[in-house]
CSV table of C-alpha atoms in Angstrom, one decimal:
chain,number,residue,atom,x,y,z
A,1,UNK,CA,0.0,0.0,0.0
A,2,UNK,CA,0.8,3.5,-0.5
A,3,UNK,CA,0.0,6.7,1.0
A,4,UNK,CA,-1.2,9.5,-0.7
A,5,UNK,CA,-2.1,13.8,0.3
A,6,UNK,CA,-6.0,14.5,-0.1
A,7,UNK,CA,-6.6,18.2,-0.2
A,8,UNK,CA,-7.2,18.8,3.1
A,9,UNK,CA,-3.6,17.8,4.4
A,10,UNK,CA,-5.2,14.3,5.9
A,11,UNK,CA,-3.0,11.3,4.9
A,12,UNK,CA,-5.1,8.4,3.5
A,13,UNK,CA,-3.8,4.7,3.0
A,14,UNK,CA,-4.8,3.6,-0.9
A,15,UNK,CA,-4.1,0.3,-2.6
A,16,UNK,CA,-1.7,0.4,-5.3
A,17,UNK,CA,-3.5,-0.9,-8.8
A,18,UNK,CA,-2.3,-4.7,-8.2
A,19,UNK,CA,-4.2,-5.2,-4.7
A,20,UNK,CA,-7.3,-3.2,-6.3
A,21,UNK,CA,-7.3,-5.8,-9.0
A,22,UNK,CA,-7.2,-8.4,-6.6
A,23,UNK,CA,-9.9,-7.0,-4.3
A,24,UNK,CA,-12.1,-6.6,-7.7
A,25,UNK,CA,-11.1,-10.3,-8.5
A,26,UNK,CA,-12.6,-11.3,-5.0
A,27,UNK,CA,-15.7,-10.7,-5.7
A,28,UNK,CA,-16.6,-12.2,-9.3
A,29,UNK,CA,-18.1,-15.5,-8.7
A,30,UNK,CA,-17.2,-19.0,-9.5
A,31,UNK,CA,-18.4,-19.8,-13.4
A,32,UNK,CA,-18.5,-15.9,-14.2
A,33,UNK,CA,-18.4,-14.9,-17.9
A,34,UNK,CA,-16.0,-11.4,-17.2
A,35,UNK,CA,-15.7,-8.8,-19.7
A,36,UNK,CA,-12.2,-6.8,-18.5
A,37,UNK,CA,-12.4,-3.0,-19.8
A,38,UNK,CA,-9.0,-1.0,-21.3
A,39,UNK,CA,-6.8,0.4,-18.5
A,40,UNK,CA,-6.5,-1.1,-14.7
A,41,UNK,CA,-9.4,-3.6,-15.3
A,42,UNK,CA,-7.3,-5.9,-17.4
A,43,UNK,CA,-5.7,-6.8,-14.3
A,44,UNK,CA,-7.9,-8.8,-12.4
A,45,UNK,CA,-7.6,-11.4,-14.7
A,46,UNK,CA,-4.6,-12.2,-12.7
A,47,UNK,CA,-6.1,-12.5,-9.5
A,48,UNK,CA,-8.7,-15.7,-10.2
A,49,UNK,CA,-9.0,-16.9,-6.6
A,50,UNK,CA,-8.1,-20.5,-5.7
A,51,UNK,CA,-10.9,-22.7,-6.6
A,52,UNK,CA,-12.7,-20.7,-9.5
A,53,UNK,CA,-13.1,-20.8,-12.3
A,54,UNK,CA,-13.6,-17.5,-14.7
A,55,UNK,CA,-13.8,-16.6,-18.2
A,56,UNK,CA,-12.7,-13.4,-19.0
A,57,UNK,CA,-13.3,-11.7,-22.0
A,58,UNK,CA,-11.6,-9.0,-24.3
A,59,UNK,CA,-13.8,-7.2,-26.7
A,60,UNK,CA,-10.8,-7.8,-29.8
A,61,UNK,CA,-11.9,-11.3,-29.9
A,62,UNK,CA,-10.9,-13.5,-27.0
A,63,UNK,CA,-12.8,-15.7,-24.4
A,64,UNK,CA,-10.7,-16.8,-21.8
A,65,UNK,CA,-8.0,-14.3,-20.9
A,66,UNK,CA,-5.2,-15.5,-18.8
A,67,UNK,CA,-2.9,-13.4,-16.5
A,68,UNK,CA,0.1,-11.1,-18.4
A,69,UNK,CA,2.6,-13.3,-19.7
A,70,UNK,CA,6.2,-13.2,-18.0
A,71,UNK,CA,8.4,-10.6,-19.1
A,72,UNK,CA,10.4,-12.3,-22.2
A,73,UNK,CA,7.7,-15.1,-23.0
A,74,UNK,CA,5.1,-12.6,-24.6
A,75,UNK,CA,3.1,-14.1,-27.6
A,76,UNK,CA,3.6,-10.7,-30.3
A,77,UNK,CA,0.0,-12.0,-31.3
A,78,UNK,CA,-1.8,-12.4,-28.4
A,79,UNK,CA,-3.3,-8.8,-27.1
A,80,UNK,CA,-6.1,-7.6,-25.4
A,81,UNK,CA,-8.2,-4.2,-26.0
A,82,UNK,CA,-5.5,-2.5,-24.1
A,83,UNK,CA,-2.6,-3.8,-26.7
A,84,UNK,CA,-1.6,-5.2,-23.3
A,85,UNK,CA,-0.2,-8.8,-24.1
A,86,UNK,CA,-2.1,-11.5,-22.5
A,87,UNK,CA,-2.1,-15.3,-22.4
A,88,UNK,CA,-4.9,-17.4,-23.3
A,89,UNK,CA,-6.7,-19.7,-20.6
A,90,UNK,CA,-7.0,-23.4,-21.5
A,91,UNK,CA,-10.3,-23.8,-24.1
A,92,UNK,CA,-10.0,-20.1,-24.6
A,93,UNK,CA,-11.3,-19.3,-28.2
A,94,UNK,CA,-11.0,-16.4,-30.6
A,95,UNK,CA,-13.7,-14.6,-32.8
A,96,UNK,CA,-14.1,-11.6,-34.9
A,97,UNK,CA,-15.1,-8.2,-33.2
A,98,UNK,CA,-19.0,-8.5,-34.5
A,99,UNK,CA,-19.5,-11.9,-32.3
A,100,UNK,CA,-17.9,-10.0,-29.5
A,101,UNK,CA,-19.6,-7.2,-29.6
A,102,UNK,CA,-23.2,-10.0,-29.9
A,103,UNK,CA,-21.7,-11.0,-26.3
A,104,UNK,CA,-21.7,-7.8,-25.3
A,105,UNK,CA,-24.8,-6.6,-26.4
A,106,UNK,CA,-26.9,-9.8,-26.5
A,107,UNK,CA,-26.5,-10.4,-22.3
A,108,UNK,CA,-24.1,-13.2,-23.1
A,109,UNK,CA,-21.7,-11.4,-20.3
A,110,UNK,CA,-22.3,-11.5,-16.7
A,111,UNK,CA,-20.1,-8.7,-15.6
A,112,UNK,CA,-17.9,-5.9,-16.9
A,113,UNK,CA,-15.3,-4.1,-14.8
A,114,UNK,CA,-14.5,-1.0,-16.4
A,115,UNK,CA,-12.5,2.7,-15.6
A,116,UNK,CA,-14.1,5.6,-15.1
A,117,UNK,CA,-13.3,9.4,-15.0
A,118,UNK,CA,-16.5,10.0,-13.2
A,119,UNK,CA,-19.3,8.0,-11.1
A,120,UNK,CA,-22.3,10.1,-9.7
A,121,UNK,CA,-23.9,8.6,-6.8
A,122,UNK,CA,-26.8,7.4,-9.4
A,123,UNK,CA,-25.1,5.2,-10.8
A,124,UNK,CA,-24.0,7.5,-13.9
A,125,UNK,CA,-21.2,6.6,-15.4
A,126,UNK,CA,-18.7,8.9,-17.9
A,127,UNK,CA,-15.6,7.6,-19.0
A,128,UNK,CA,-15.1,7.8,-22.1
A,129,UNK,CA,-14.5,11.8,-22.9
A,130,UNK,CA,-13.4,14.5,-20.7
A,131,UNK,CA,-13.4,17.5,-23.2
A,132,UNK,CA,-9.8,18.1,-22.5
A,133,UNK,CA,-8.4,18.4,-25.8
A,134,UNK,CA,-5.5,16.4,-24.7
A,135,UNK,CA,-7.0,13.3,-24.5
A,136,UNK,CA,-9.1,12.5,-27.4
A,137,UNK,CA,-12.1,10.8,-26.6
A,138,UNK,CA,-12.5,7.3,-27.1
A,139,UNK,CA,-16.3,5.2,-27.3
A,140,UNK,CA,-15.1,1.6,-27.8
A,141,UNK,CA,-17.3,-0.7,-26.4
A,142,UNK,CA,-18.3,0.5,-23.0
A,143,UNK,CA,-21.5,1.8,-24.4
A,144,UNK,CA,-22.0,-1.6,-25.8
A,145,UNK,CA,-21.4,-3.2,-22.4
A,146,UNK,CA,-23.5,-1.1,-20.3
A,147,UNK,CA,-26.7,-1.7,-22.2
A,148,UNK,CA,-26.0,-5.2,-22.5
A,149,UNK,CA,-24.0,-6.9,-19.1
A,150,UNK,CA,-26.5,-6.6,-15.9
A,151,UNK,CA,-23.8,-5.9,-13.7
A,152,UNK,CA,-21.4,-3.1,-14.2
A,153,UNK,CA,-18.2,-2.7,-11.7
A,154,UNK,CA,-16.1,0.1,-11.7
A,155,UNK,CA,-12.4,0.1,-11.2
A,156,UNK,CA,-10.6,3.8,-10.7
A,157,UNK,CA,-9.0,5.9,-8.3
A,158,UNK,CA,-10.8,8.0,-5.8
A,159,UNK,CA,-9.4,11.6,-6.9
A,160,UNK,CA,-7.9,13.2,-10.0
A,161,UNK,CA,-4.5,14.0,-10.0
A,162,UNK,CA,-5.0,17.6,-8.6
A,163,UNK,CA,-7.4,15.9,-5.9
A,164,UNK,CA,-10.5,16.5,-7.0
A,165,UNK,CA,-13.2,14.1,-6.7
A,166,UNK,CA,-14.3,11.3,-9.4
A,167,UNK,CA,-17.5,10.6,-7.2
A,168,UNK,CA,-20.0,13.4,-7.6
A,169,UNK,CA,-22.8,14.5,-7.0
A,170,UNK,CA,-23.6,14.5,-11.0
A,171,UNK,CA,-21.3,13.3,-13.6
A,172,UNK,CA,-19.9,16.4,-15.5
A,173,UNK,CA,-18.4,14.6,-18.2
A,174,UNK,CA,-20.2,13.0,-21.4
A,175,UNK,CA,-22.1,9.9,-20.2
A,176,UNK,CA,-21.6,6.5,-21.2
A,177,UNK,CA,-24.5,5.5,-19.1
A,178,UNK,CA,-27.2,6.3,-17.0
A,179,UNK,CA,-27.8,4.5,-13.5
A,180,UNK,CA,-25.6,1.5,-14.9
A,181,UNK,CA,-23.1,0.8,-12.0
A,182,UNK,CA,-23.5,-1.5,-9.1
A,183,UNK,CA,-20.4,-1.2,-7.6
A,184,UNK,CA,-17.6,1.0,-7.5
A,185,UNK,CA,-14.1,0.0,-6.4
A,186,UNK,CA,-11.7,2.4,-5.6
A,187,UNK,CA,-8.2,3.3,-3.8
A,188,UNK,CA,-9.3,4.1,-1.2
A,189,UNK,CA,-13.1,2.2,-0.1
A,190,UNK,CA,-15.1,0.4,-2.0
A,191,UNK,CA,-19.1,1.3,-2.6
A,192,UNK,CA,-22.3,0.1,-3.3
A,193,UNK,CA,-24.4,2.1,-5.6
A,194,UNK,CA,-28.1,2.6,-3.8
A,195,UNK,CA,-31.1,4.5,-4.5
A,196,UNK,CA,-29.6,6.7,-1.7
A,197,UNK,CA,-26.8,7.0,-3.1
A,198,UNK,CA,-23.2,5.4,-2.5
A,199,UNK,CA,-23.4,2.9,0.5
A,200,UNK,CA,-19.6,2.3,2.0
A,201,UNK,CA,-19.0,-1.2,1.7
A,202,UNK,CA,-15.3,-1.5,3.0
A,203,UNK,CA,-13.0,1.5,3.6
A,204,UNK,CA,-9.3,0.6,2.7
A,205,UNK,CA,-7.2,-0.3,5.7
A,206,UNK,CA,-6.3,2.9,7.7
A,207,UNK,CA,-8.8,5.4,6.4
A,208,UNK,CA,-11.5,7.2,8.3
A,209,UNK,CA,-15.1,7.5,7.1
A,210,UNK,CA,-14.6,11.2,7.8
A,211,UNK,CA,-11.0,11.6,5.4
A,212,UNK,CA,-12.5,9.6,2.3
A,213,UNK,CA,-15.9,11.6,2.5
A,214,UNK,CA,-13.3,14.6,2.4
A,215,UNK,CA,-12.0,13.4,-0.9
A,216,UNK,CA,-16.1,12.6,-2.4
A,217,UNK,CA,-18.1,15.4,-3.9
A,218,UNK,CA,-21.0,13.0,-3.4
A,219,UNK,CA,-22.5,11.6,0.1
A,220,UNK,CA,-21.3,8.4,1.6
A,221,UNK,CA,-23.8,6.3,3.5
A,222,UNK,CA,-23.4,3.3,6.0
């Protein structure tokens, strides 16, 4: 773990992105069909815990994802949506973007864990433009995947950069989705999304419910 500045000079304990992966990985049941978005999500498909079985899936084309190959024994081939290379599971199989993108949108998925620049305490999700002219936005196929896998996990740090929040009140970014996430996994806590907004699941190790709320526009329950 790490410790990181919020804005208010308190010092909050947050996971660095390989124990966020695994605390996402926790969670996905046994026999799970597990589309992994671009960015930190395509780490959990390291983090299978012992006894499970799950299938991951990367919108390019491939149904069983294994972990990242070690460094020197990379298949040139064999990438996922990030152009991260991957391995494949044993049985995995490979298909052409129009049947993944029938997975996607035909409820063939169970879950998706996906990034976000912003969650609103609806259940909004934007993460797919920022209208900062730096970073050119990008659809892929989280709109796809939002409409068409019941249960939508989010995978992001608490806080920008600057410290500013990423759970708000009201998404001020572009949408992807409305109401769509169930569950948002962060640095520093993890959440449930409610009709009364986010619900604190778990805080991360060392963190008060009073610093985190510091560091979230929106209202945290319990």
């Amino acid at each position: 773990m790490t410790t990181v500045l919020n804005l208010n000079g308190a010092r909050l304990t947050a996971l660095e992105d390989a124990e966020l992966a695994a605390r996402v990985a926790q969670d996905i049941p046994d026999g799970a069909y597990v589309n992994l978005g671009i960015g930190k999500p395509t780490h959990v498909s390291a983090y299978v815990p012992e006894g499970r079985e799950v299938i991951y899936h990367s919108e390019n084309g491939i149904l069983g994802v294994g972990p990242t190959p070690p460094e020197g024994e990379e298949d040139l081939e064999l990438i996922d949506a990030s152009k991260r290379y991957v391995t494949a599971a044993p049985g995995a199989a490979y298909f052409e973007h129009s049947d993944s993108f029938a997975m996607m949108r035909g409820g063939h998925i169970d879950i998706a864990v996906l990034g976000a620049y912003q969650v609103a305490e609806t259940g909004d999700l934007a993460n797919w433009a920022t209208l900062d002219e730096k970073f050119p936005p990008a659809v892929g196929g989280a709109m796809d995947l939002v409409v068409g896998v019941p249960r939508i996990l989010v995978m992001m740090r608490h806080v920008n950069r600057d410290g500013t929040p990423k759970l708000l009140k009201r998404c001020t970014y572009p949408l992807t989705g409305l109401g769509v996430v169930s569950r948002v996994y962060t640095d520093l806590a993890v959440l449930d999304v409610t009709p009364g907004g986010f619900r604190v699941v778990e805080l991360t190790k060392g963190n008060s419910l009073e610093d985190v709320q510091a560091v979230t526009e929106a209202k945290l329950l319990t």
